[in-house]
PDB file of C-alpha atoms in Angstrom:
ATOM      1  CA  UNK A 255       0.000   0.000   0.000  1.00  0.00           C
ATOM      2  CA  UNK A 256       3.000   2.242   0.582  1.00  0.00           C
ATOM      3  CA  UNK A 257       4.567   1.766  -2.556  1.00  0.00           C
ATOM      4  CA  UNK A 258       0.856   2.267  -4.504  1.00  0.00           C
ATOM      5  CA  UNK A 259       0.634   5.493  -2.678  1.00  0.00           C
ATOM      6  CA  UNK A 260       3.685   7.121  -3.544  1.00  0.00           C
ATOM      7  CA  UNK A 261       3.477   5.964  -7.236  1.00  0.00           C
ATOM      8  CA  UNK A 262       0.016   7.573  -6.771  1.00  0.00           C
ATOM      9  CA  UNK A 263       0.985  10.666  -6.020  1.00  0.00           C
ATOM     10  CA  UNK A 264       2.441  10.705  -9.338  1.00  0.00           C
ATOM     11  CA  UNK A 265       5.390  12.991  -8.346  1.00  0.00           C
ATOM     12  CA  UNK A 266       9.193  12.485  -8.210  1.00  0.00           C
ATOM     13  CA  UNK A 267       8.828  12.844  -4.330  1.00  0.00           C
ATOM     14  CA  UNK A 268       6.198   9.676  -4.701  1.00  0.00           C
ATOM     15  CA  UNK A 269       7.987   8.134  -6.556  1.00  0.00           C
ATOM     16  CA  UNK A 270      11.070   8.279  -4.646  1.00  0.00           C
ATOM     17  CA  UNK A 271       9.128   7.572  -1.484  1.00  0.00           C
ATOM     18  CA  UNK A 272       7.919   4.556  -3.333  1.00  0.00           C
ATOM     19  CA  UNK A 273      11.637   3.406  -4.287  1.00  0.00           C
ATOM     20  CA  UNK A 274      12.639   3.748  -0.857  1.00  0.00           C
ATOM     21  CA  UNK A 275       9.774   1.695   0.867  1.00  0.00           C
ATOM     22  CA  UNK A 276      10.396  -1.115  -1.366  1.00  0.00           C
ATOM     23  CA  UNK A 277      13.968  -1.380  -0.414  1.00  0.00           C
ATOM     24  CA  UNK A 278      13.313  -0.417   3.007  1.00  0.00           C
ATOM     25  CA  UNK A 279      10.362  -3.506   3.219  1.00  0.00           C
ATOM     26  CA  UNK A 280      12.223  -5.748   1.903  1.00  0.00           C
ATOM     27  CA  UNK A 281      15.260  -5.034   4.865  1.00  0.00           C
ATOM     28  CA  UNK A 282      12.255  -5.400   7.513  1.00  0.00           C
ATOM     29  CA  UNK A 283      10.158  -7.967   6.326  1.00  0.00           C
ATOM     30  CA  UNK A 284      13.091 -10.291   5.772  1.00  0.00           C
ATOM     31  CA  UNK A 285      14.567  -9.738   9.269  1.00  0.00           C
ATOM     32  CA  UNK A 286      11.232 -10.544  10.636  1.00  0.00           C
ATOM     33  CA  UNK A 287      10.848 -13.396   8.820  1.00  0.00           C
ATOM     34  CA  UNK A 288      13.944 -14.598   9.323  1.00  0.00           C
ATOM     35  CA  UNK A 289      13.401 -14.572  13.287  1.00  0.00           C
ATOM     36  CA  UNK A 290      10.189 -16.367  12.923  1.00  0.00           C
ATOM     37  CA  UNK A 291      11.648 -19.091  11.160  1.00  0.00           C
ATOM     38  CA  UNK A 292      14.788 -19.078  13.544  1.00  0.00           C
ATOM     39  CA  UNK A 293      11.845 -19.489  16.302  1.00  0.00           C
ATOM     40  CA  UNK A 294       9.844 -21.816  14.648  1.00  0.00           C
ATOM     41  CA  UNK A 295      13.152 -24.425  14.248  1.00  0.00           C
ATOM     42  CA  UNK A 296      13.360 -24.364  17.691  1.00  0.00           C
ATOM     43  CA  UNK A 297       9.797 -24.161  18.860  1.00  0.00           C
ATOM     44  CA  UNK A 298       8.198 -25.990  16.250  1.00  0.00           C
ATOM     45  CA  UNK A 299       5.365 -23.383  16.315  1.00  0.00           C
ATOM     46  CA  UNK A 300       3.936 -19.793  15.177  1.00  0.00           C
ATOM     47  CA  UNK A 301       1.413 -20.442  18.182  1.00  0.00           C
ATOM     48  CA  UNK A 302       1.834 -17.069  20.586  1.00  0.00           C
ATOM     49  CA  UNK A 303       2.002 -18.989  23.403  1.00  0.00           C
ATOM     50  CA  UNK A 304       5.755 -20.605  22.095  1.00  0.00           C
ATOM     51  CA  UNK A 305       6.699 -16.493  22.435  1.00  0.00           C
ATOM     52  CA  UNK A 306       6.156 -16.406  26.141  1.00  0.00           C
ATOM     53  CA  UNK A 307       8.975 -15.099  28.034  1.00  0.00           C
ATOM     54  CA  UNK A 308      11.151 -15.550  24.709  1.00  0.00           C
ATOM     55  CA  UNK A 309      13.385 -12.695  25.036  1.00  0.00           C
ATOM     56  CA  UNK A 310      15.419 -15.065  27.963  1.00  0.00           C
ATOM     57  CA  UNK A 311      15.146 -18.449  25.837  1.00  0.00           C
ATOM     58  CA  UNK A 312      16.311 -17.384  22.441  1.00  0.00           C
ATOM     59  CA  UNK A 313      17.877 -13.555  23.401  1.00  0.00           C
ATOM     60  CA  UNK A 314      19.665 -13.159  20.296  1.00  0.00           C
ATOM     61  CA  UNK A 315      16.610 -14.066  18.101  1.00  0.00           C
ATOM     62  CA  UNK A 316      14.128 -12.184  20.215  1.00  0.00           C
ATOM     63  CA  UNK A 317      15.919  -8.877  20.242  1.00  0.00           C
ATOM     64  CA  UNK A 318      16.214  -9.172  16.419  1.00  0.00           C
ATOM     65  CA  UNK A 319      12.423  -9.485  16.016  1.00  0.00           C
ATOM     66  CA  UNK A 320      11.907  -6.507  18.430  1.00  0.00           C
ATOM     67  CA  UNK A 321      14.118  -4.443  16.525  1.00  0.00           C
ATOM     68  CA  UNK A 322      12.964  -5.511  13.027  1.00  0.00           C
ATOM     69  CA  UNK A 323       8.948  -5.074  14.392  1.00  0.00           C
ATOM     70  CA  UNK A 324      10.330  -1.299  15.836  1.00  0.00           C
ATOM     71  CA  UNK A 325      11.445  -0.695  11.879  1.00  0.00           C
ATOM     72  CA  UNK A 326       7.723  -2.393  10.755  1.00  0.00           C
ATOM     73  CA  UNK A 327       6.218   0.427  13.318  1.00  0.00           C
ATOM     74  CA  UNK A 328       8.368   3.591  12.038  1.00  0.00           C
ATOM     75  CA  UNK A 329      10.728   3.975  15.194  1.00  0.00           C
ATOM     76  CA  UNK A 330      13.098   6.621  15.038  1.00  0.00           C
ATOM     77  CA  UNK A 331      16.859   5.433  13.846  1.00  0.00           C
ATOM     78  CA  UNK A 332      15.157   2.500  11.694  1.00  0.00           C
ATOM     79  CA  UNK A 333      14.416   2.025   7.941  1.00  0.00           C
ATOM     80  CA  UNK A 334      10.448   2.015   9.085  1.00  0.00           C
ATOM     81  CA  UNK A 335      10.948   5.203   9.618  1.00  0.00           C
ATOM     82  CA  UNK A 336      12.871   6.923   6.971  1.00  0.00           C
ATOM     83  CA  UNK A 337       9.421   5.092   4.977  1.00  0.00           C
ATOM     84  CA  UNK A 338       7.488   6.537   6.449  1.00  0.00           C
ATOM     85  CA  UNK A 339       8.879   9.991   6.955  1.00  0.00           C
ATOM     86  CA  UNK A 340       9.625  10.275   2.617  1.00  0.00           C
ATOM     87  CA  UNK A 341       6.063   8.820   2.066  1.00  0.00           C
ATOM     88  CA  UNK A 342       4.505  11.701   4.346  1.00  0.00           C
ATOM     89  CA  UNK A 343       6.957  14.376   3.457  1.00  0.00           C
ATOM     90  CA  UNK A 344       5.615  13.446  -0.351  1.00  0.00           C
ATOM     91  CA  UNK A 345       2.400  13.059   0.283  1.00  0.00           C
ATOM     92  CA  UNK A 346       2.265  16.498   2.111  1.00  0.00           C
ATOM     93  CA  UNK A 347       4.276  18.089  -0.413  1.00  0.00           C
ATOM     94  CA  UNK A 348       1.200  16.905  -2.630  1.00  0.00           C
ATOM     95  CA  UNK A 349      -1.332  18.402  -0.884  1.00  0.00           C
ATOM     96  CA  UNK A 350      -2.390  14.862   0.282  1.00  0.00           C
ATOM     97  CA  UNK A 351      -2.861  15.648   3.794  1.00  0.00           C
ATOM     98  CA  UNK A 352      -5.441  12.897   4.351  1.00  0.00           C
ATOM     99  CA  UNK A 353      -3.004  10.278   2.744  1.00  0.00           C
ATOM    100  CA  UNK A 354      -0.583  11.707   5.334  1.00  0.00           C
ATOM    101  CA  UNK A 355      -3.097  10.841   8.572  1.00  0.00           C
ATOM    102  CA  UNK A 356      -3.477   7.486   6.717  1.00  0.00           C
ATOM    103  CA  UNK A 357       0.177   6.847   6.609  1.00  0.00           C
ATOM    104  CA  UNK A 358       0.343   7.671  10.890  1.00  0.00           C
ATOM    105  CA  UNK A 359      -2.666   5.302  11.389  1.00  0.00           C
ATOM    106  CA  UNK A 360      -1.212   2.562   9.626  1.00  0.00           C
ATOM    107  CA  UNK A 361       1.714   3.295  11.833  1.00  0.00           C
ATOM    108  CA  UNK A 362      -0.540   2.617  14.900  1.00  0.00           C
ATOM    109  CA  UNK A 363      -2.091  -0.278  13.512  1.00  0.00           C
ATOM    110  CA  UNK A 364       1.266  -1.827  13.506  1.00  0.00           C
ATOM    111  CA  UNK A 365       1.846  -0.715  16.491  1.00  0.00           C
ATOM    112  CA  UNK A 366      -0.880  -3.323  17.721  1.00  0.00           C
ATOM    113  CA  UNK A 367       0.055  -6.035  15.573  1.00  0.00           C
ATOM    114  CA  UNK A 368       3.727  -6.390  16.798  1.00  0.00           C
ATOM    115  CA  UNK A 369       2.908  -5.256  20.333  1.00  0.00           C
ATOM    116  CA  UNK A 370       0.579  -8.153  20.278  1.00  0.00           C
ATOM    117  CA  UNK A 371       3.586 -10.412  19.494  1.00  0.00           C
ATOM    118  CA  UNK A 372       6.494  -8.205  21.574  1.00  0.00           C
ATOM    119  CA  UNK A 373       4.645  -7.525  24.726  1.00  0.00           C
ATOM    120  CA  UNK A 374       3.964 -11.224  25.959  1.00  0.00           C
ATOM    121  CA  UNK A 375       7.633 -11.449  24.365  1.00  0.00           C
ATOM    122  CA  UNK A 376       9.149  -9.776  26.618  1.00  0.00           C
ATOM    123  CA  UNK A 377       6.904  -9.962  29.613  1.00  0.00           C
ATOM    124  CA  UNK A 378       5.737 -12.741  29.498  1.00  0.00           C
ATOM    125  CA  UNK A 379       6.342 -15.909  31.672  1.00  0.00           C
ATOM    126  CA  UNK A 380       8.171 -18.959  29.590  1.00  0.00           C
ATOM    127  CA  UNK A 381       5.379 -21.896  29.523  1.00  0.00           C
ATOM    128  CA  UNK A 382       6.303 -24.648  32.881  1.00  0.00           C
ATOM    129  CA  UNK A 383       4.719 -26.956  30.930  1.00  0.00           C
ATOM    130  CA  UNK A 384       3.099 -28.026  27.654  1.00  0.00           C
ATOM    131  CA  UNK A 385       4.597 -28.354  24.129  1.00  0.00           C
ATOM    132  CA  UNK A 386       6.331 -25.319  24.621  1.00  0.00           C
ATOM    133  CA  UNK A 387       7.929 -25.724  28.081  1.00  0.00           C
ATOM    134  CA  UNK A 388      11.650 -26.584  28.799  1.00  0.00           C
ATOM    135  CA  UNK A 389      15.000 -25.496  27.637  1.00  0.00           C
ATOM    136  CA  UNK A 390      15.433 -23.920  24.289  1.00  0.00           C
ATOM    137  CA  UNK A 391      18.657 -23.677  22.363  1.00  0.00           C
ATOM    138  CA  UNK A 392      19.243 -20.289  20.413  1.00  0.00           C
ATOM    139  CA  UNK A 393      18.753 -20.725  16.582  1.00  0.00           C
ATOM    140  CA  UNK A 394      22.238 -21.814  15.382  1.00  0.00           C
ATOM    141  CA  UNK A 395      24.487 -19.356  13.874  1.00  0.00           C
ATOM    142  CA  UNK A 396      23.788 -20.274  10.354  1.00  0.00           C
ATOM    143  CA  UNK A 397      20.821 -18.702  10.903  1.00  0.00           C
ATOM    144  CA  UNK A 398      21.659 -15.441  13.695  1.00  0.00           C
ATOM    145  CA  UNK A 399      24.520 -14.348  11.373  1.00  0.00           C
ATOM    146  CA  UNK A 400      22.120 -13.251   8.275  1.00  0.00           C
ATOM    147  CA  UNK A 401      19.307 -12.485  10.571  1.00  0.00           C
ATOM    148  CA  UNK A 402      21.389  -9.841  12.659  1.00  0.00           C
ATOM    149  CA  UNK A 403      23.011  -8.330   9.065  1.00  0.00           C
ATOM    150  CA  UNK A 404      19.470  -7.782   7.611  1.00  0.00           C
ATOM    151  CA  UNK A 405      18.286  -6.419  11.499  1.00  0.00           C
ATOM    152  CA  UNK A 406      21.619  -4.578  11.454  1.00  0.00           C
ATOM    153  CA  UNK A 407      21.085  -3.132   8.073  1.00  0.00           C
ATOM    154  CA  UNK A 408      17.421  -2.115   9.366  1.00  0.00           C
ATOM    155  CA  UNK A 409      19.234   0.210  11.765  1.00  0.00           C
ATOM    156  CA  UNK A 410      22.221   1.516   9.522  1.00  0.00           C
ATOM    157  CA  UNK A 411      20.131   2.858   6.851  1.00  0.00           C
ATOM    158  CA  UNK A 412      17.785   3.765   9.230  1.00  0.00           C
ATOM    159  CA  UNK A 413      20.292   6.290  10.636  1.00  0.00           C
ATOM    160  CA  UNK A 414      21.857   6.854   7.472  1.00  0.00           C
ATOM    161  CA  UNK A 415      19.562   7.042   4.722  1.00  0.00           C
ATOM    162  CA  UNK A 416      21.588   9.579   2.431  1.00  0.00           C
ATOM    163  CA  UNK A 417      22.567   6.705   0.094  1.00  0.00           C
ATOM    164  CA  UNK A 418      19.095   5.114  -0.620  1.00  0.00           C
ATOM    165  CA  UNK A 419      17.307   8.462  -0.801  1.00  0.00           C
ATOM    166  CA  UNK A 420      19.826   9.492  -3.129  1.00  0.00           C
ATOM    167  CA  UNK A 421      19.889   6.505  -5.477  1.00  0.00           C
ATOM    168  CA  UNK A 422      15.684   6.942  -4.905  1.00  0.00           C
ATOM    169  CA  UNK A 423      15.525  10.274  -5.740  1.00  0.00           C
ATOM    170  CA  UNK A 424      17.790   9.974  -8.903  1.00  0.00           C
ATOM    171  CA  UNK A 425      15.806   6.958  -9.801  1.00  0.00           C
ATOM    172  CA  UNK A 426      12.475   8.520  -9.892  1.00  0.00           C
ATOM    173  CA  UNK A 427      13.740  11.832 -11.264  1.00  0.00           C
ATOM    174  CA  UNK A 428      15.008   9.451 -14.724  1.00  0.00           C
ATOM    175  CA  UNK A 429      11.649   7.474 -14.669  1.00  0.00           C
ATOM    176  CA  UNK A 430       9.352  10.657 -14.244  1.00  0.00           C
ATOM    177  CA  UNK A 431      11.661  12.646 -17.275  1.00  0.00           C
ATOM    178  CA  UNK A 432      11.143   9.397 -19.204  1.00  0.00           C
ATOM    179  CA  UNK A 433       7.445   8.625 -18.371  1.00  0.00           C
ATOM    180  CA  UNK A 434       6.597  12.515 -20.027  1.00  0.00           C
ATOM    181  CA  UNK A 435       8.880  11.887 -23.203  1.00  0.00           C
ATOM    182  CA  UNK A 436       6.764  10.075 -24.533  1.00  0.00           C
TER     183      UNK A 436
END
């Protein structure tokens, strides 16, 4: 929805905003993927109740989710945000204002959707019995070495974003020229 907006707004701002998200998504989604599936080999399970109390079972894999579903929110110092913030910049610029408000909601919606997964995370109690009870081995490092580069890379070009705004920018400046040749 992102992307379609910025494209929609049919400026090089948009566009760029657009260019961006996808790379930006791509950084978050994966590292959130790839700590579910790190969790799952261990657990077995996408149940929530195999998150309980996760942060002091798998630590590594936990904080890696947290920081990945922070970017998915549009936290400060994360690619999420730098989204987020050339998506409303654009869309303001545009005279979009109520794409703008749609753009924080969304941010708020996610806000529930990984807080529903973080919260019981990080507070929560580790199951004493059940399927998910007893010891738990981190994922193996096969797996934490590419997960904490893509989570790591969530937080570098969250805090600087010069070189994928830049190649963005240029990008949608070349394909908006090009689009009115015609």
């Amino acid at each position: 929805g992102y992307m379609l907006l910025g494209i929609a707004l049919a400026t090089e701002a948009g566009v760029a905003a657009a260019l961006v998200h996808v790379f930006n998504h791509a950084l978050m989604k994966a590292a959130l993927f790839m700590a579910v599936g790190c969790i799952v080999l261990r657990l077995g399970s996408t149940r929530l109740p195999a998150y309980y109390g996760l942060i002091r079972r798998m630590p590594w894999t936990a904080t890696a989710f947290l920081f990945s579903g922070l970017s998915l929110v549009g936290v400060p110092l994360t690619v999420g945000f730098v989204s987020k913030f050339y998506l409303l910049t654009a869309a303001f610029e545009a005279g979009w204002w109520p794409a703008g408000l749609l753009i924080v909601a969304s941010s708020l919606l996610a806000v529930a959707y990984v807080g529903r997964v973080a919260f019981p995370m990080l507070l929560g109690t580790p199951p004493a019995e059940g399927p998910y009870a007893g010891e738990v081995k981190e994922a193996p490092l096969s797996m934490l070495v590419p997960l904490w580069v893509m989570t790591a890379a969530n937080i570098y070009f969250g805090i600087s974003a010069t070189f994928v705004g830049d190649v963005a920018e240029a990008a949608a400046a070349a394909l908006i020229i090009g689009g009115g040749a015609s």
